Short mmCIF file of C-alpha atoms and ligand atoms in Angstrom, two decimals:
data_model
loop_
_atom_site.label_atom_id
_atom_site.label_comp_id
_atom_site.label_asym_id
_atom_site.label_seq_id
_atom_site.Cartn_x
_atom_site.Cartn_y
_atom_site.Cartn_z
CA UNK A 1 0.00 0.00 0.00
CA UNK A 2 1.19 3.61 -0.69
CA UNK A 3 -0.26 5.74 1.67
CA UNK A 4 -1.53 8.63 -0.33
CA UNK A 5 -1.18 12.23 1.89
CA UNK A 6 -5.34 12.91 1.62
CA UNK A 7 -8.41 14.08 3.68
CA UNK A 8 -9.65 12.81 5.80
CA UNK A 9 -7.00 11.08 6.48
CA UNK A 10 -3.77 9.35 4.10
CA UNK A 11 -5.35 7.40 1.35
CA UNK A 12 -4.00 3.67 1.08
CA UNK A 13 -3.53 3.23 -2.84
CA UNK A 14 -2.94 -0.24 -3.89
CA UNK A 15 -0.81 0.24 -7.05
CA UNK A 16 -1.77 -3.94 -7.90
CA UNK A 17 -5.39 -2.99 -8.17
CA UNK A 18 -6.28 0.26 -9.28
CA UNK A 19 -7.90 2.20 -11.91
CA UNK A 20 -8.10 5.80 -12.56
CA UNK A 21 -11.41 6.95 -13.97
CA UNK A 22 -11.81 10.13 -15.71
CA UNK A 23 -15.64 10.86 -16.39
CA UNK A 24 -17.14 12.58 -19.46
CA UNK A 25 -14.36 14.68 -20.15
CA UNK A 26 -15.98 15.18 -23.64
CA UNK A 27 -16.78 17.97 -25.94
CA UNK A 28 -20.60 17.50 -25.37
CA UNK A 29 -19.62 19.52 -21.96
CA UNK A 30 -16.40 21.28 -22.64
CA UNK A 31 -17.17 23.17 -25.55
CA UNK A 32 -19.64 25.25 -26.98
CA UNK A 33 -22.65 24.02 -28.61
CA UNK A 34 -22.57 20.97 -26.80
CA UNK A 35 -24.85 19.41 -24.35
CA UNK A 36 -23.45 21.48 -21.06
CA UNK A 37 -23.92 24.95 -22.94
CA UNK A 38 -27.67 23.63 -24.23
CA UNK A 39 -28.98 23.64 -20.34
CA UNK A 40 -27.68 26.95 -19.57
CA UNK A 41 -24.18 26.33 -18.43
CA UNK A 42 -21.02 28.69 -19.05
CA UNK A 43 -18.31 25.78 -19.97
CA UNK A 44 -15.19 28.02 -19.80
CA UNK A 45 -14.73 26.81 -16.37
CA UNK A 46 -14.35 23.02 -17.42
CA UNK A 47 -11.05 23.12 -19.67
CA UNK A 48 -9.10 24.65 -17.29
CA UNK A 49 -8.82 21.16 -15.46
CA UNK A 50 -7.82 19.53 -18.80
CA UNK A 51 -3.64 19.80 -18.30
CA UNK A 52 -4.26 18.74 -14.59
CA UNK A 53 -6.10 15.75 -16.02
CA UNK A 54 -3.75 15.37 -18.91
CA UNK A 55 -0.94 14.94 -16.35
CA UNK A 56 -2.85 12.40 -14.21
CA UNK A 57 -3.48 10.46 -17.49
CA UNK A 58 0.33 10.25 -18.06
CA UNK A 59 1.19 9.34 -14.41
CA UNK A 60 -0.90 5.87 -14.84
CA UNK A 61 0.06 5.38 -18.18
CA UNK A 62 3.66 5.87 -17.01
CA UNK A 63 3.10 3.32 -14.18
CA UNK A 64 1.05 1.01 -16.34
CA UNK A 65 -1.76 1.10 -13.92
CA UNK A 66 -4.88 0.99 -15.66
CA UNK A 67 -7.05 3.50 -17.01
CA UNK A 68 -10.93 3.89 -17.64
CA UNK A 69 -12.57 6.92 -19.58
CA UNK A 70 -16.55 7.39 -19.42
CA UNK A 71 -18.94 9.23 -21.99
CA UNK A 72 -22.12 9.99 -21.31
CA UNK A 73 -23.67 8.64 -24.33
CA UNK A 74 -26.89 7.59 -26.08
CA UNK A 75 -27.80 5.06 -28.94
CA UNK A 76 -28.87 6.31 -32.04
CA UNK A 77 -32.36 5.72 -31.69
CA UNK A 78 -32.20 7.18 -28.21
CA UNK A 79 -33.83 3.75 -26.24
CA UNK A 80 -31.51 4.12 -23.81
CA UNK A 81 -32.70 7.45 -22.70
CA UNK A 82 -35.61 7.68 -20.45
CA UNK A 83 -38.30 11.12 -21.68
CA UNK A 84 -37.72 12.62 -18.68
CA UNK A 85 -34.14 13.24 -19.09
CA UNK A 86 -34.81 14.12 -22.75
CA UNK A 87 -36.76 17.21 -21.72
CA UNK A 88 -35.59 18.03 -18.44
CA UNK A 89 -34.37 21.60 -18.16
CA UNK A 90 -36.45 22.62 -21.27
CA UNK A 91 -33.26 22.79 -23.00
CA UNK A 92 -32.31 25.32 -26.00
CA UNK A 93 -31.62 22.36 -28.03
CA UNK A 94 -32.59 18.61 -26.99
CA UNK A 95 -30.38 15.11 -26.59
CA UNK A 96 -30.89 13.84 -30.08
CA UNK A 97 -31.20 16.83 -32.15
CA UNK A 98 -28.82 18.43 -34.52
CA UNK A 99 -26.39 20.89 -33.13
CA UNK A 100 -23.46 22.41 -33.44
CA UNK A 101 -21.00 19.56 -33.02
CA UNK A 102 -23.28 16.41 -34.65
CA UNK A 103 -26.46 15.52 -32.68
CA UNK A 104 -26.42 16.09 -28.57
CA UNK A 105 -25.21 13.38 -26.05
CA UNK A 106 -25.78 10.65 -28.75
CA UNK A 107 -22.64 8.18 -29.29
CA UNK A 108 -20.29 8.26 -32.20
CA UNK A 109 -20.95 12.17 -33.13
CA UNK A 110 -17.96 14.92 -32.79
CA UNK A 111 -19.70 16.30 -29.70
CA UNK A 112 -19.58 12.86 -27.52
CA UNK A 113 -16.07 12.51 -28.39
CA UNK A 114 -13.51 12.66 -25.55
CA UNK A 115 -11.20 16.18 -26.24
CA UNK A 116 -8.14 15.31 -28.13
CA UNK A 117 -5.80 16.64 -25.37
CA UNK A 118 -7.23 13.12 -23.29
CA UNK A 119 -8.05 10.74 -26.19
CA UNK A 120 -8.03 7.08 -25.03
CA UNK A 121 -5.30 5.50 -26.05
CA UNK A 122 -5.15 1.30 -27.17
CA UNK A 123 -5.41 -0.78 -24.61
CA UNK A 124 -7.96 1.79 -22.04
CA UNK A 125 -11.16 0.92 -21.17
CA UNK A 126 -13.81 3.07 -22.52
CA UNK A 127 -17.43 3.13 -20.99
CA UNK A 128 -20.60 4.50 -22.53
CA UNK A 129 -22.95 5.18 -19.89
CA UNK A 130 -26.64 6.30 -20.38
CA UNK A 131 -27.11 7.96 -16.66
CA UNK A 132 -24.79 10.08 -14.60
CA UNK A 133 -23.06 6.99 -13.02
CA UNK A 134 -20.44 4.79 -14.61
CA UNK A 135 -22.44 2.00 -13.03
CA UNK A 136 -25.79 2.31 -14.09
CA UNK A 137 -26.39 -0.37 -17.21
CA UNK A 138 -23.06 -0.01 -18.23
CA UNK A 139 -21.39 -3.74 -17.00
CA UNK A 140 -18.37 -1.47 -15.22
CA UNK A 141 -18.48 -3.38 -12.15
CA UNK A 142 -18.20 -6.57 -13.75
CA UNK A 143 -15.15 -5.36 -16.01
CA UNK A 144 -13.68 -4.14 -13.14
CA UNK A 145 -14.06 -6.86 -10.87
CA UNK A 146 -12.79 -9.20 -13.61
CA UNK A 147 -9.17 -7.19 -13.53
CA UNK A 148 -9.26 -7.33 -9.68
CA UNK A 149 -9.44 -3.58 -9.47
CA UNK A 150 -10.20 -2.60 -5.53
CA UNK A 151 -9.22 0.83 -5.87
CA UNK A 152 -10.64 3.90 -8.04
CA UNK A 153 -9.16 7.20 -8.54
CA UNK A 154 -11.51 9.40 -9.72
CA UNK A 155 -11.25 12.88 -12.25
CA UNK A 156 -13.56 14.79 -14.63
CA UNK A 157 -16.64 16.45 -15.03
CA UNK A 158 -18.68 17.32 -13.28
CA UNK A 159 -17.88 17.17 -9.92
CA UNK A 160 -21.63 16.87 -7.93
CA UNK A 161 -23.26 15.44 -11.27
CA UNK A 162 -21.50 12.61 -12.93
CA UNK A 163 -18.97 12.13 -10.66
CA UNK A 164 -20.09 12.40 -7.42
CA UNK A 165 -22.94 10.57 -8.89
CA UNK A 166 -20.23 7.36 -10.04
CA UNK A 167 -18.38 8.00 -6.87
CA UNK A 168 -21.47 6.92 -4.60
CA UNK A 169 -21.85 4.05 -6.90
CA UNK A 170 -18.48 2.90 -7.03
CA UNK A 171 -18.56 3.42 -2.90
CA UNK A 172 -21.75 1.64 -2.18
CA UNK A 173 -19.92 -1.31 -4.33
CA UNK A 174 -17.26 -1.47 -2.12
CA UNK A 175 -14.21 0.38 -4.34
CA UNK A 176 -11.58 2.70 -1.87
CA UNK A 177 -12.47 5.96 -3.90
CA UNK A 178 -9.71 9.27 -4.26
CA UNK A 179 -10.95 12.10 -6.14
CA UNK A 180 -8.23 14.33 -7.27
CA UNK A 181 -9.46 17.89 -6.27
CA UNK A 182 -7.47 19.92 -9.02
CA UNK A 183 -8.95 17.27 -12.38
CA UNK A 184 -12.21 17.92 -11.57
CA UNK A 185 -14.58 20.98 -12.05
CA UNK A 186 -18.15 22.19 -11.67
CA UNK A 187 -20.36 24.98 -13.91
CA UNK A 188 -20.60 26.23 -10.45
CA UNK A 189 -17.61 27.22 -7.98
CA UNK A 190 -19.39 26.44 -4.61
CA UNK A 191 -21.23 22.85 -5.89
CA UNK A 192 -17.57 21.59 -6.30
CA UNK A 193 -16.56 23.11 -2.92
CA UNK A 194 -19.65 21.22 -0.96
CA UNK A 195 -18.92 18.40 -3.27
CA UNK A 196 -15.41 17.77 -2.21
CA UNK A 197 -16.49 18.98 1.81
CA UNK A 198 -19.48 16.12 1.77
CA UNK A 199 -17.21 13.26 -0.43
CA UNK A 200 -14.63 13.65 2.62
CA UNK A 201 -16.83 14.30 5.52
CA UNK A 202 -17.91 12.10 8.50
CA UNK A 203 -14.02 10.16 7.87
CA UNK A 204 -14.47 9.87 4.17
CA UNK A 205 -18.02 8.64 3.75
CA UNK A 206 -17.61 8.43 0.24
CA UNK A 207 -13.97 8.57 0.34
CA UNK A 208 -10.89 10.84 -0.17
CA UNK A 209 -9.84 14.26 -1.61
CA UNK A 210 -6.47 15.16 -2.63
CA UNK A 211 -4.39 17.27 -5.21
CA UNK A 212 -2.75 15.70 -8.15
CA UNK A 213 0.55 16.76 -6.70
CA UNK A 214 0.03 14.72 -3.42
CA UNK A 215 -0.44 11.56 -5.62
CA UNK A 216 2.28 12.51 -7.62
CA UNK A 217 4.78 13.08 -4.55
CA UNK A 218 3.58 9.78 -3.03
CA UNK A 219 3.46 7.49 -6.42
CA UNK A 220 7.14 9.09 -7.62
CA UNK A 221 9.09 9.82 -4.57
CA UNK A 222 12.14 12.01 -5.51
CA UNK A 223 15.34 9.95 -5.61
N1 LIG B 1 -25.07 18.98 -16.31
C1 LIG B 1 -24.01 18.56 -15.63
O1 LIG B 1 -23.47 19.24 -14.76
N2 LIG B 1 -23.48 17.34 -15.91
C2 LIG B 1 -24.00 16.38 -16.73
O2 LIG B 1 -25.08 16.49 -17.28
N3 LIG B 1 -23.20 15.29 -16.97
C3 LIG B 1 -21.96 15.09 -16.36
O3 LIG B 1 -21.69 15.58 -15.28
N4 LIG B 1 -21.05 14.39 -17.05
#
């Protein structure tokens, strides 16, 4: 175990068993005339994390620990998205139709894709999830537990939506679950604050907190 300087307390990483997972760091909610801007949101906040998450990419890739990239994604023909989410917010522009970057939230168009600066590379699990959790109809546990992965580090966007929401999942499954503070962001400053305060409060009741360079520091001690 690698104890992992954290809060609540040091985070014991297993470096046998565990998986980074960076969620839905795609276009759909990075850029403009994607899904995030259609309900509302201001995106400029969200690529500022991308070199942060960039450099967490390369420290598991560099370790050859395994990696796992989400997209929140729907089929085609949309059966895999329940009505109500379809027209919840009374969006400008709908999941399915036609916008800017190919048709919203659905998989396979230029908008769903994961930004080029953290393209999966051969070899990384990719999930396409329908809900806001990685778990949710997705098989993730089971292609997981089949690699004997215990441990998740967590990144992406955003932080109280999808991953807080794959966070609790991931928790209530049993995973040890880091989020790393610095490759993650909100449309809105204070939800990430209370989201980090609540993931690490009452001793970590969803699990840990820390900054990329605290992993960093613990994973590559200077020589
Ligand atoms: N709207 C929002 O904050 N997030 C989402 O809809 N999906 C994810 O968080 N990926």
């Amino acid at each position: 175990m690698i104890p992992v300087p954290a809060q609540p307390y040091p985070y014991p990483l297993d470096p046998d068993h565990v998986a980074l997972v960076v969620i839905d760091m795609q276009r759909d909610f990075i850029e403009k005339g994607g899904f995030g801007d259609s309900l509302g949101n201001d995106v400029r906040r969200l690529e500022a994390i991308v070199p942060t998450t960039a450099a967490l990419i390369g420290l598991f890739r560099k370790k050859g620990w395994t990696v796992v990239h989400t997209r929140e994604a729907h089929l085609p023909d949309l059966s895999d998205c329940p009505p109500s989410k379809v027209t919840r917010g009374n969006p400008s522009l709908k999941i399915g139709e036609e916008g800017a970057m190919g048709r919203l939230l659905v998989r396979g168009e230029p908008g769903n894709q994961i930004v080029p600066e953290l393209a999966p590379i051969a070899g990384e699990i990719v999930i396409d999830k329908p809900g806001k959790g990685m778990f949710w109809a997705t098989g993730a546990h089971e292609m997981l537990a089949a690699r004997g992965i215990t441990h998740l580090v967590f990144a992406g966007v955003t932080t109280e939506v999808c991953v807080q929401t794959s966070m609790r999942e991931a928790n209530d499954r049993g995973y040890e679950c880091l989020l790393i503070e610095d490759a993650t962001e909100s449309y809105f400053a204070e939800f990430k604050a209370a989201t980090l305060k609540m993931i690490a409060a009452q001793g970590g009741i969803v699990g840990w907190i820390t900054p990329l360079a605290a992993l960093s520091a613990a994973t590559e001690p200077a020589r």
